[in-house]
Tab-separated table of C-alpha atoms in Angstrom:
chain	number	residue	atom	x	y	z
M	1	UNK	CA	-106.701	-8.065	-45.603
M	2	UNK	CA	-104.092	-9.892	-47.625
M	3	UNK	CA	-105.215	-13.399	-46.855
M	4	UNK	CA	-108.560	-15.106	-47.094
M	5	UNK	CA	-109.514	-17.938	-44.751
M	6	UNK	CA	-110.234	-21.267	-46.333
M	7	UNK	CA	-113.876	-22.230	-46.649
M	8	UNK	CA	-114.560	-24.448	-43.679
M	9	UNK	CA	-117.190	-26.848	-42.443
M	10	UNK	CA	-120.123	-25.987	-40.192
M	11	UNK	CA	-119.814	-22.916	-37.972
M	12	UNK	CA	-121.382	-22.772	-34.525
M	13	UNK	CA	-124.531	-20.735	-34.045
M	14	UNK	CA	-122.630	-18.630	-31.519
M	15	UNK	CA	-119.964	-17.731	-34.087
M	16	UNK	CA	-122.600	-17.046	-36.742
M	17	UNK	CA	-124.311	-14.561	-34.450
M	18	UNK	CA	-121.032	-12.967	-33.391
M	19	UNK	CA	-119.991	-12.627	-37.029
M	20	UNK	CA	-123.303	-10.998	-37.951
M	21	UNK	CA	-122.851	-8.468	-35.161
M	22	UNK	CA	-119.323	-7.660	-36.375
M	23	UNK	CA	-120.599	-7.264	-39.930
M	24	UNK	CA	-123.248	-4.802	-38.744
M	25	UNK	CA	-120.589	-2.783	-36.920
M	26	UNK	CA	-118.463	-2.816	-40.061
M	27	UNK	CA	-121.418	-1.547	-42.087
M	28	UNK	CA	-121.750	1.424	-39.736
M	29	UNK	CA	-118.085	2.320	-40.190
M	30	UNK	CA	-118.520	1.946	-43.940
M	31	UNK	CA	-121.444	4.396	-43.913
M	32	UNK	CA	-119.187	6.904	-42.151
M	33	UNK	CA	-116.555	6.413	-44.894
M	34	UNK	CA	-114.181	4.905	-42.332
M	35	UNK	CA	-113.171	2.166	-44.734
M	36	UNK	CA	-110.043	0.965	-42.957
M	37	UNK	CA	-111.948	0.260	-39.751
M	38	UNK	CA	-114.801	-1.272	-41.735
M	39	UNK	CA	-112.300	-3.674	-43.311
M	40	UNK	CA	-111.003	-4.619	-39.848
M	41	UNK	CA	-114.486	-5.528	-38.675
M	42	UNK	CA	-115.427	-7.383	-41.872
M	43	UNK	CA	-112.195	-9.350	-41.413
M	44	UNK	CA	-113.129	-10.197	-37.824
M	45	UNK	CA	-116.549	-11.338	-39.041
M	46	UNK	CA	-114.850	-13.554	-41.631
M	47	UNK	CA	-112.654	-15.084	-38.931
M	48	UNK	CA	-115.776	-16.029	-36.997
M	49	UNK	CA	-117.674	-17.240	-40.042
M	50	UNK	CA	-115.619	-17.694	-43.222
M	51	UNK	CA	-118.557	-19.219	-45.099
M	52	UNK	CA	-120.667	-16.067	-45.569
M	53	UNK	CA	-120.342	-14.553	-49.043
M	54	UNK	CA	-121.799	-11.215	-47.917
M	55	UNK	CA	-118.836	-10.534	-45.619
M	56	UNK	CA	-116.366	-10.896	-48.496
M	57	UNK	CA	-118.483	-8.821	-50.890
M	58	UNK	CA	-118.787	-6.052	-48.298
M	59	UNK	CA	-115.044	-6.091	-47.626
M	60	UNK	CA	-114.524	-6.008	-51.393
M	61	UNK	CA	-116.371	-2.707	-51.803
M	62	UNK	CA	-114.468	-1.205	-48.851
M	63	UNK	CA	-111.210	-2.222	-50.517
M	64	UNK	CA	-112.426	-0.681	-53.762
M	65	UNK	CA	-113.009	2.625	-51.989
M	66	UNK	CA	-109.399	2.531	-50.779
M	67	UNK	CA	-108.152	1.649	-54.296
M	68	UNK	CA	-106.966	-1.750	-53.074
M	69	UNK	CA	-108.137	-3.317	-56.301
M	70	UNK	CA	-106.190	-6.555	-55.887
M	71	UNK	CA	-107.752	-7.261	-52.483
M	72	UNK	CA	-111.175	-6.232	-53.785
M	73	UNK	CA	-110.785	-8.731	-56.610
M	74	UNK	CA	-109.779	-11.529	-54.219
M	75	UNK	CA	-112.707	-10.867	-51.889
M	76	UNK	CA	-115.264	-10.706	-54.687
M	77	UNK	CA	-113.930	-13.959	-56.144
M	78	UNK	CA	-114.140	-15.604	-52.725
M	79	UNK	CA	-117.747	-14.448	-52.362
M	80	UNK	CA	-118.541	-15.963	-55.766
M	81	UNK	CA	-116.832	-19.202	-54.742
M	82	UNK	CA	-119.140	-19.350	-51.715
M	83	UNK	CA	-122.305	-18.345	-53.569
M	84	UNK	CA	-122.315	-18.492	-57.348
M	85	UNK	CA	-125.786	-16.919	-57.455
M	86	UNK	CA	-124.744	-13.840	-55.476
M	87	UNK	CA	-125.163	-11.095	-58.074
M	88	UNK	CA	-123.583	-8.316	-56.006
M	89	UNK	CA	-120.308	-10.250	-55.784
M	90	UNK	CA	-120.084	-10.336	-59.580
M	91	UNK	CA	-120.672	-6.590	-59.642
M	92	UNK	CA	-117.891	-6.056	-57.113
M	93	UNK	CA	-115.495	-8.190	-59.114
M	94	UNK	CA	-116.450	-6.376	-62.291
M	95	UNK	CA	-115.720	-3.030	-60.609
M	96	UNK	CA	-112.297	-4.318	-59.521
M	97	UNK	CA	-111.571	-5.566	-63.046
M	98	UNK	CA	-112.627	-2.228	-64.512
M	99	UNK	CA	-110.454	-0.311	-62.044
M	100	UNK	CA	-107.525	-2.334	-63.308
M	101	UNK	CA	-108.480	-1.699	-66.935
M	102	UNK	CA	-109.571	-5.312	-67.488
M	103	UNK	CA	-112.859	-4.505	-69.174
M	104	UNK	CA	-113.255	-7.824	-70.977
M	105	UNK	CA	-113.026	-9.721	-67.685
M	106	UNK	CA	-115.656	-7.400	-66.219
M	107	UNK	CA	-117.852	-8.138	-69.208
M	108	UNK	CA	-117.526	-11.889	-68.557
M	109	UNK	CA	-118.908	-11.408	-65.058
M	110	UNK	CA	-121.952	-9.579	-66.360
M	111	UNK	CA	-122.414	-12.111	-69.125
M	112	UNK	CA	-122.476	-14.925	-66.559
M	113	UNK	CA	-125.109	-13.134	-64.455
M	114	UNK	CA	-127.334	-12.536	-67.474
M	115	UNK	CA	-127.133	-16.240	-68.353
M	116	UNK	CA	-128.023	-17.531	-64.898
M	117	UNK	CA	-130.596	-14.773	-64.327
M	118	UNK	CA	-132.047	-14.059	-67.765
M	119	UNK	CA	-134.944	-12.043	-66.344
M	120	UNK	CA	-132.743	-9.740	-64.265
M	121	UNK	CA	-133.113	-6.392	-66.039
M	122	UNK	CA	-130.458	-4.730	-63.872
M	123	UNK	CA	-127.876	-7.344	-64.856
M	124	UNK	CA	-128.846	-6.992	-68.500
M	125	UNK	CA	-128.446	-3.214	-68.323
M	126	UNK	CA	-124.994	-3.494	-66.733
M	127	UNK	CA	-123.919	-6.070	-69.315
M	128	UNK	CA	-125.028	-3.804	-72.174
M	129	UNK	CA	-123.264	-0.765	-70.708
M	130	UNK	CA	-120.048	-2.683	-70.123
M	131	UNK	CA	-120.249	-4.124	-73.616
M	132	UNK	CA	-120.452	-0.587	-75.012
M	133	UNK	CA	-117.221	0.307	-73.203
M	134	UNK	CA	-115.446	-2.812	-74.516
M	135	UNK	CA	-116.621	-2.128	-78.070
M	136	UNK	CA	-115.600	1.529	-77.840
M	137	UNK	CA	-112.099	0.579	-76.705
M	138	UNK	CA	-111.851	-2.020	-79.464
M	139	UNK	CA	-112.980	0.571	-82.015
M	140	UNK	CA	-110.442	3.123	-80.765
M	141	UNK	CA	-107.722	0.507	-81.052
M	142	UNK	CA	-108.837	-0.541	-84.547
M	143	UNK	CA	-108.764	2.970	-85.993
M	144	UNK	CA	-105.470	3.942	-84.396
M	145	UNK	CA	-102.027	3.267	-85.780
M	146	UNK	CA	-98.873	2.925	-83.697
M	147	UNK	CA	-99.332	5.461	-80.904
M	148	UNK	CA	-95.785	6.742	-81.368
M	149	UNK	CA	-96.647	7.748	-84.922
M	150	UNK	CA	-99.777	9.621	-83.870
M	151	UNK	CA	-99.086	13.222	-82.946
M	152	UNK	CA	-102.208	15.066	-81.907
M	153	UNK	CA	-100.207	18.127	-80.879
M	154	UNK	CA	-98.892	18.607	-84.432
M	155	UNK	CA	-102.382	18.319	-85.907
M	156	UNK	CA	-103.781	21.299	-83.975
M	157	UNK	CA	-104.183	24.541	-85.912
M	158	UNK	CA	-104.039	27.289	-83.310
M	159	UNK	CA	-104.304	29.995	-85.990
M	160	UNK	CA	-107.787	28.757	-86.839
M	161	UNK	CA	-108.965	29.358	-83.257
M	162	UNK	CA	-110.271	32.853	-82.604
M	163	UNK	CA	-110.503	34.637	-79.272
M	164	UNK	CA	-114.036	35.978	-78.995
M	165	UNK	CA	-114.515	39.621	-78.038
M	166	UNK	CA	-116.551	38.640	-74.993
M	167	UNK	CA	-113.708	36.543	-73.519
M	168	UNK	CA	-112.370	38.431	-70.500
M	169	UNK	CA	-110.076	35.776	-69.075
M	170	UNK	CA	-106.287	35.551	-68.828
M	171	UNK	CA	-104.300	35.748	-72.058
M	172	UNK	CA	-100.871	34.459	-73.016
M	173	UNK	CA	-98.414	37.223	-73.923
M	174	UNK	CA	-96.816	36.602	-77.313
M	175	UNK	CA	-97.897	32.990	-76.873
M	176	UNK	CA	-95.999	32.635	-73.589
M	177	UNK	CA	-96.990	32.040	-69.978
M	178	UNK	CA	-96.079	34.986	-67.746
M	179	UNK	CA	-96.421	35.419	-63.994
M	180	UNK	CA	-99.364	37.725	-64.634
M	181	UNK	CA	-101.023	35.030	-66.734
M	182	UNK	CA	-100.493	32.403	-64.019
M	183	UNK	CA	-101.862	34.582	-61.220
M	184	UNK	CA	-104.775	35.795	-63.356
M	185	UNK	CA	-105.542	32.196	-64.262
M	186	UNK	CA	-105.683	31.133	-60.610
M	187	UNK	CA	-108.076	33.972	-59.802
M	188	UNK	CA	-110.189	33.182	-62.874
M	189	UNK	CA	-110.446	29.556	-61.795
M	190	UNK	CA	-111.459	30.587	-58.271
M	191	UNK	CA	-114.441	32.239	-59.940
M	192	UNK	CA	-115.210	28.901	-61.667
M	193	UNK	CA	-114.521	30.313	-65.118
M	194	UNK	CA	-112.835	28.541	-68.016
M	195	UNK	CA	-109.583	29.300	-69.809
M	196	UNK	CA	-110.066	29.853	-73.527
M	197	UNK	CA	-109.453	26.677	-75.495
M	198	UNK	CA	-106.824	28.349	-77.718
M	199	UNK	CA	-104.669	29.105	-74.696
M	200	UNK	CA	-105.395	25.684	-73.206
M	201	UNK	CA	-104.217	23.937	-76.373
M	202	UNK	CA	-101.121	26.165	-76.588
M	203	UNK	CA	-100.120	25.283	-73.027
M	204	UNK	CA	-100.491	21.557	-73.731
M	205	UNK	CA	-98.509	21.751	-76.964
M	206	UNK	CA	-95.697	23.710	-75.277
M	207	UNK	CA	-95.581	21.430	-72.225
M	208	UNK	CA	-95.349	18.360	-74.425
M	209	UNK	CA	-92.511	19.901	-76.457
M	210	UNK	CA	-90.587	20.620	-73.249
M	211	UNK	CA	-91.209	17.236	-71.601
M	212	UNK	CA	-90.122	15.327	-74.697
M	213	UNK	CA	-86.595	16.635	-74.137
M	214	UNK	CA	-86.438	15.353	-70.554
M	215	UNK	CA	-85.075	12.070	-69.282
M	216	UNK	CA	-87.325	9.561	-67.547
M	217	UNK	CA	-85.290	10.391	-64.422
M	218	UNK	CA	-84.678	14.112	-63.921
M	219	UNK	CA	-81.773	15.290	-61.757
M	220	UNK	CA	-82.500	18.338	-59.581
M	221	UNK	CA	-79.761	20.478	-58.065
M	222	UNK	CA	-80.759	22.448	-54.954
M	223	UNK	CA	-78.167	24.911	-53.594
M	224	UNK	CA	-77.108	24.484	-49.972
M	225	UNK	CA	-78.992	27.523	-48.681
M	226	UNK	CA	-82.055	27.074	-50.903
M	227	UNK	CA	-85.474	25.731	-49.954
M	228	UNK	CA	-87.181	22.993	-51.965
M	229	UNK	CA	-90.776	21.716	-51.621
M	230	UNK	CA	-92.228	18.310	-52.506
M	231	UNK	CA	-96.004	17.846	-52.755
M	232	UNK	CA	-97.920	14.589	-53.153
M	233	UNK	CA	-101.262	13.759	-54.744
M	234	UNK	CA	-103.571	16.706	-55.512
M	235	UNK	CA	-106.361	14.733	-57.241
M	236	UNK	CA	-108.292	17.629	-58.697
M	237	UNK	CA	-108.697	19.446	-55.366
M	238	UNK	CA	-107.995	22.895	-56.781
M	239	UNK	CA	-108.904	24.944	-53.735
M	240	UNK	CA	-106.573	22.866	-51.577
M	241	UNK	CA	-103.829	23.433	-54.164
M	242	UNK	CA	-104.418	27.167	-53.782
M	243	UNK	CA	-104.091	26.728	-50.025
M	244	UNK	CA	-100.660	25.098	-50.479
M	245	UNK	CA	-99.493	28.170	-52.382
M	246	UNK	CA	-101.001	30.412	-49.684
M	247	UNK	CA	-99.162	28.529	-46.930
M	248	UNK	CA	-95.876	27.980	-48.734
M	249	UNK	CA	-95.698	30.750	-51.326
M	250	UNK	CA	-96.184	30.748	-55.072
M	251	UNK	CA	-93.701	28.777	-57.165
M	252	UNK	CA	-90.750	30.882	-58.308
M	253	UNK	CA	-87.063	30.564	-59.055
M	254	UNK	CA	-86.490	31.127	-55.331
M	255	UNK	CA	-89.330	28.818	-54.249
M	256	UNK	CA	-89.059	25.652	-56.369
M	257	UNK	CA	-91.579	22.797	-56.205
M	258	UNK	CA	-91.907	19.171	-57.209
M	259	UNK	CA	-95.453	17.799	-57.560
M	260	UNK	CA	-95.265	14.030	-57.327
M	261	UNK	CA	-98.063	12.749	-59.576
M	262	UNK	CA	-101.833	12.221	-59.419
M	263	UNK	CA	-102.706	15.803	-60.231
M	264	UNK	CA	-106.098	14.742	-61.597
M	265	UNK	CA	-109.044	12.322	-61.202
M	266	UNK	CA	-111.616	11.932	-58.411
M	267	UNK	CA	-111.631	15.621	-57.502
M	268	UNK	CA	-113.847	17.580	-59.892
M	269	UNK	CA	-111.510	20.539	-60.451
M	270	UNK	CA	-108.821	18.533	-62.215
M	271	UNK	CA	-108.761	20.761	-65.298
M	272	UNK	CA	-108.075	23.766	-63.090
M	273	UNK	CA	-105.305	21.927	-61.243
M	274	UNK	CA	-103.479	20.660	-64.299
M	275	UNK	CA	-103.506	23.936	-66.244
M	276	UNK	CA	-102.284	25.808	-63.174
M	277	UNK	CA	-99.451	23.315	-62.679
M	278	UNK	CA	-98.554	23.227	-66.379
M	279	UNK	CA	-98.501	27.042	-66.443
M	280	UNK	CA	-95.908	27.108	-63.667
M	281	UNK	CA	-93.965	24.366	-65.445
M	282	UNK	CA	-93.687	26.578	-68.519
M	283	UNK	CA	-92.980	29.697	-66.461
M	284	UNK	CA	-90.220	28.129	-64.342
M	285	UNK	CA	-89.085	25.009	-66.234
M	286	UNK	CA	-85.914	24.587	-64.159
M	287	UNK	CA	-87.566	25.287	-60.811
M	288	UNK	CA	-90.942	23.547	-61.100
M	289	UNK	CA	-91.105	19.787	-61.578
M	290	UNK	CA	-93.884	17.245	-62.158
M	291	UNK	CA	-93.717	13.443	-61.902
M	292	UNK	CA	-96.133	11.074	-63.559
M	293	UNK	CA	-98.551	9.251	-61.265
M	294	UNK	CA	-100.687	6.190	-61.863
M	295	UNK	CA	-103.613	8.544	-62.533
M	296	UNK	CA	-101.808	10.206	-65.427
M	297	UNK	CA	-102.877	7.241	-67.533
M	298	UNK	CA	-105.688	6.614	-69.980
M	299	UNK	CA	-107.490	3.834	-68.113
M	300	UNK	CA	-107.575	5.696	-64.804
M	301	UNK	CA	-108.690	8.916	-66.498
M	302	UNK	CA	-111.431	7.011	-68.295
M	303	UNK	CA	-112.871	5.658	-65.033
M	304	UNK	CA	-112.122	8.262	-62.366
M	305	UNK	CA	-113.274	11.474	-63.964
M	306	UNK	CA	-110.517	13.365	-65.767
M	307	UNK	CA	-111.496	12.254	-69.262
M	308	UNK	CA	-115.122	13.120	-68.538
M	309	UNK	CA	-114.187	16.486	-67.048
M	310	UNK	CA	-112.003	17.530	-69.995
M	311	UNK	CA	-114.680	16.381	-72.435
M	312	UNK	CA	-117.324	18.356	-70.535
M	313	UNK	CA	-115.276	21.544	-70.171
M	314	UNK	CA	-113.595	21.313	-73.578
M	315	UNK	CA	-113.861	18.268	-75.863
M	316	UNK	CA	-112.792	14.639	-76.330
M	317	UNK	CA	-109.995	15.703	-78.677
M	318	UNK	CA	-108.316	17.633	-75.874
M	319	UNK	CA	-108.722	14.634	-73.560
M	320	UNK	CA	-106.741	12.577	-76.089
M	321	UNK	CA	-104.061	15.268	-76.218
M	322	UNK	CA	-103.731	15.111	-72.434
M	323	UNK	CA	-103.013	11.383	-72.732
M	324	UNK	CA	-100.287	12.190	-75.247
M	325	UNK	CA	-98.757	14.825	-72.934
M	326	UNK	CA	-98.928	12.597	-69.841
M	327	UNK	CA	-96.917	9.937	-71.669
M	328	UNK	CA	-93.930	12.300	-71.557
M	329	UNK	CA	-94.034	13.202	-67.866
M	330	UNK	CA	-90.831	12.068	-66.092
M	331	UNK	CA	-91.164	8.981	-63.919
M	332	UNK	CA	-88.833	10.061	-61.099
M	333	UNK	CA	-86.623	12.891	-59.847
M	334	UNK	CA	-83.346	12.729	-57.934
M	335	UNK	CA	-82.507	15.643	-55.614
M	336	UNK	CA	-78.777	16.378	-55.243
M	337	UNK	CA	-78.012	12.728	-56.071
M	338	UNK	CA	-79.246	11.821	-52.574
M	339	UNK	CA	-83.063	11.681	-52.513
M	340	UNK	CA	-85.118	9.797	-55.084
M	341	UNK	CA	-88.735	10.880	-55.576
M	342	UNK	CA	-91.297	8.772	-57.436
M	343	UNK	CA	-95.068	8.450	-57.226
M	344	UNK	CA	-95.419	4.788	-56.261
M	345	UNK	CA	-92.348	2.988	-55.038
M	346	UNK	CA	-89.601	0.445	-55.512
M	347	UNK	CA	-89.191	-2.694	-57.514
M	348	UNK	CA	-89.777	-6.432	-57.643
M	349	UNK	CA	-86.155	-6.922	-58.756
M	350	UNK	CA	-83.057	-6.325	-56.625
M	351	UNK	CA	-80.685	-4.915	-59.209
M	352	UNK	CA	-82.483	-1.751	-60.412
M	353	UNK	CA	-80.238	1.310	-60.706
M	354	UNK	CA	-80.855	4.990	-61.356
M	355	UNK	CA	-79.476	4.482	-64.863
M	356	UNK	CA	-82.113	1.803	-65.455
M	357	UNK	CA	-84.794	4.382	-64.601
M	358	UNK	CA	-83.179	6.951	-66.912
M	359	UNK	CA	-83.329	4.501	-69.793
M	360	UNK	CA	-87.033	3.619	-69.440
M	361	UNK	CA	-89.048	4.284	-72.603
M	362	UNK	CA	-91.937	6.133	-70.949
M	363	UNK	CA	-93.827	7.386	-74.007
M	364	UNK	CA	-96.646	4.885	-73.567
M	365	UNK	CA	-99.278	3.567	-71.222
M	366	UNK	CA	-97.654	1.572	-68.408
M	367	UNK	CA	-97.675	-2.220	-68.653
M	368	UNK	CA	-98.709	-4.479	-65.764
M	369	UNK	CA	-95.146	-5.065	-64.589
M	370	UNK	CA	-91.631	-3.735	-64.943
M	371	UNK	CA	-89.808	-0.618	-63.752
M	372	UNK	CA	-92.282	1.930	-65.119
M	373	UNK	CA	-95.298	0.155	-63.645
M	374	UNK	CA	-93.676	-0.214	-60.234
M	375	UNK	CA	-92.542	3.423	-60.108
M	376	UNK	CA	-96.202	4.393	-60.537
M	377	UNK	CA	-97.978	1.723	-58.473
M	378	UNK	CA	-95.847	0.079	-55.748
M	379	UNK	CA	-96.322	0.584	-51.991
M	380	UNK	CA	-94.132	0.058	-48.907
M	381	UNK	CA	-94.967	-2.572	-46.305
M	382	UNK	CA	-93.716	-2.821	-42.688
M	383	UNK	CA	-92.452	-6.409	-42.945
M	384	UNK	CA	-89.252	-7.409	-44.708
M	385	UNK	CA	-89.193	-8.750	-48.241
M	386	UNK	CA	-91.769	-8.298	-50.945
M	387	UNK	CA	-95.415	-9.246	-51.408
M	388	UNK	CA	-97.995	-9.045	-54.191
M	389	UNK	CA	-99.617	-5.628	-54.281
M	390	UNK	CA	-102.966	-5.178	-52.557
M	391	UNK	CA	-103.772	-2.930	-55.525
M	392	UNK	CA	-103.314	-5.754	-58.006
M	393	UNK	CA	-100.564	-3.803	-59.812
M	394	UNK	CA	-96.954	-3.196	-58.786
M	395	UNK	CA	-95.517	-4.765	-55.630
M	396	UNK	CA	-95.171	-4.188	-51.908
M	397	UNK	CA	-91.631	-3.733	-50.615
M	398	UNK	CA	-90.186	-3.945	-47.126
M	399	UNK	CA	-87.531	-1.954	-45.231
M	400	UNK	CA	-84.774	-4.342	-46.302
M	401	UNK	CA	-85.644	-3.729	-49.958
M	402	UNK	CA	-85.532	0.027	-49.409
M	403	UNK	CA	-82.207	-0.129	-47.558
M	404	UNK	CA	-80.570	-2.285	-50.223
M	405	UNK	CA	-81.810	-0.034	-53.043
M	406	UNK	CA	-80.506	3.089	-51.322
M	407	UNK	CA	-77.096	1.520	-50.652
M	408	UNK	CA	-76.807	0.256	-54.232
M	409	UNK	CA	-77.532	3.716	-55.629
M	410	UNK	CA	-75.777	5.915	-53.057
M	411	UNK	CA	-79.004	7.528	-51.817
M	412	UNK	CA	-80.149	8.739	-48.377
M	413	UNK	CA	-83.903	8.101	-48.619
M	414	UNK	CA	-86.883	8.007	-50.979
M	415	UNK	CA	-90.041	10.132	-51.111
M	416	UNK	CA	-93.205	8.719	-52.621
M	417	UNK	CA	-96.932	9.528	-52.562
M	418	UNK	CA	-99.823	7.381	-53.854
M	419	UNK	CA	-101.454	6.586	-50.471
M	420	UNK	CA	-103.830	8.540	-48.248
M	421	UNK	CA	-102.296	9.116	-44.808
M	422	UNK	CA	-104.280	10.469	-41.852
M	423	UNK	CA	-101.584	13.040	-41.055
M	424	UNK	CA	-100.826	13.753	-44.714
M	425	UNK	CA	-97.494	11.977	-44.461
M	426	UNK	CA	-95.818	8.900	-43.015
M	427	UNK	CA	-92.181	8.143	-42.217
M	428	UNK	CA	-91.435	4.419	-42.578
M	429	UNK	CA	-88.553	1.984	-43.077
M	430	UNK	CA	-86.354	3.564	-40.382
M	431	UNK	CA	-86.818	7.017	-41.874
M	432	UNK	CA	-85.737	5.924	-45.337
M	433	UNK	CA	-89.175	5.802	-47.003
M	434	UNK	CA	-91.413	8.871	-46.711
M	435	UNK	CA	-94.964	9.102	-48.047
M	436	UNK	CA	-96.477	12.546	-48.702
M	437	UNK	CA	-100.122	13.051	-49.693
M	438	UNK	CA	-101.347	16.577	-50.391
M	439	UNK	CA	-105.124	16.156	-50.891
M	440	UNK	CA	-106.781	16.778	-47.481
M	441	UNK	CA	-110.177	15.222	-46.750
M	442	UNK	CA	-109.650	13.136	-49.881
M	443	UNK	CA	-112.829	12.854	-51.945
M	444	UNK	CA	-114.620	14.909	-49.251
M	445	UNK	CA	-114.893	11.734	-47.164
M	446	UNK	CA	-111.580	10.533	-45.730
M	447	UNK	CA	-111.021	13.226	-43.088
M	448	UNK	CA	-107.231	13.153	-43.554
M	449	UNK	CA	-104.881	16.105	-43.374
M	450	UNK	CA	-102.797	17.085	-46.370
M	451	UNK	CA	-99.047	17.669	-46.182
M	452	UNK	CA	-96.024	18.900	-48.084
M	453	UNK	CA	-92.320	18.505	-47.424
M	454	UNK	CA	-89.752	21.298	-47.338
M	455	UNK	CA	-85.995	20.847	-47.159
M	456	UNK	CA	-82.813	22.787	-47.824
M	457	UNK	CA	-80.161	21.735	-50.281
M	458	UNK	CA	-77.426	21.289	-47.718
M	459	UNK	CA	-78.796	18.569	-45.455
M	460	UNK	CA	-82.053	17.592	-47.262
M	461	UNK	CA	-83.715	17.019	-43.881
M	462	UNK	CA	-87.472	16.659	-44.500
M	463	UNK	CA	-89.751	19.105	-42.674
M	464	UNK	CA	-93.497	18.488	-42.749
M	465	UNK	CA	-96.281	21.056	-42.991
M	466	UNK	CA	-99.808	19.729	-42.515
M	467	UNK	CA	-103.125	21.413	-43.218
M	468	UNK	CA	-106.854	20.719	-43.280
M	469	UNK	CA	-109.138	20.949	-46.295
M	470	UNK	CA	-110.580	24.309	-47.291
M	471	UNK	CA	-114.109	24.915	-48.616
M	472	UNK	CA	-114.795	24.460	-52.306
M	473	UNK	CA	-117.779	25.089	-54.597
M	474	UNK	CA	-120.581	22.557	-54.376
M	475	UNK	CA	-119.339	20.177	-57.034
M	476	UNK	CA	-118.946	16.680	-55.611
M	477	UNK	CA	-115.873	14.513	-56.152
M	478	UNK	CA	-116.286	11.971	-58.953
M	479	UNK	CA	-118.849	14.263	-60.603
M	480	UNK	CA	-117.282	13.473	-63.990
M	481	UNK	CA	-116.402	9.838	-63.310
M	482	UNK	CA	-117.713	7.067	-65.529
M	483	UNK	CA	-121.345	6.772	-64.440
M	484	UNK	CA	-121.322	3.028	-64.986
M	485	UNK	CA	-118.377	2.642	-62.633
M	486	UNK	CA	-120.096	4.755	-59.989
M	487	UNK	CA	-123.151	2.537	-60.319
M	488	UNK	CA	-121.068	-0.583	-59.736
M	489	UNK	CA	-119.546	0.878	-56.571
M	490	UNK	CA	-122.822	1.605	-54.836
């Protein structure tokens, strides 16, 4: 819900009872992970009785589950406005702040609870844990110099790393990725085994060196009779990634792919996904493309599992190197000068051109506004015009915004990802804005199909292939996520 009813005067007993019934129905949908329907029912309960803080706090956690951080923040704040002693509302708001990387604001919420409830041990524990995160970030910032002067890749001594005799996994040939290496790696990962760290570091160093030479907007030329595939979010769902290759063929010079961001986080096989994708990037640099998503960022990786997974499977040093590599991922791709592909969406300003995207300095963490931020975070909306983002970052843009952007830049349509869709894709804005999402049964809870888009170079007509999730080893999503964040979202 974008809007919040004003706090009103007395509510009739009949409406109070009706609202309570709607809230209970919403809770049942929430338990079934049907968060969109739960939000609908919480909203109906709020319409009946806008004075109940619990309704807003419950809708807040449902919005959090859907990554609608801006709405979650609004609802939690409204709950606090209604009941300043309602501890759970502060926890919800803190979770929303943390999801947006605003750790100091989250800490303020915990600090307030500990002051008004000094004997609440749970609040004290959460305050202390959040304070540790804030201090750690401050320490990291204090010991670092200008990020552009830090070069982790150049500091790595591959010669000092030895390959143990007992290692039986895939090996680079003369330091290069080959097709045999890529296929062996995929099989090795299916067996839940780990690539040797020397090869892992070499892949990251080589990928960074290649990406540094690319523009922030990469132009792709697809011959008239050639097929091209665009995939959306993968989110660490390795076995579903393998299913895409089974259905659509392995990447090759004759079977090019573009993966449109959010390769990692949430799913607990993110390391396997990213090294597989990076291997194909090195193997077929001019026929395999990767866009940066909002989850190829430090704050998201810190909260949603990738940093924890890399640290667990390798070390924290490699996690830092990933951040350095992600900074160089292109922000958008343009297919035959007619189709623009980005992870999030369009812009809060009317005059953005393709050249503006090309000129973006992307070697950094995205700010809270501007072209880079909006490419990673924005979402389409059905109504005309623009609106503040329900995520709290980026903007929402209507069909008129899409049409004007396409006309200004001589484009046919845009492809973006970033949002779960029940069918794995959605065609909006009179066919000019297509969403593709490639992680089926997202987080093992959403029940959605995954999809990818194929087209030929001549007419660039999008064709959709959908598929259900496939089984994976018994490692739950978010297994490596920040445990404190998981605790807040209970």
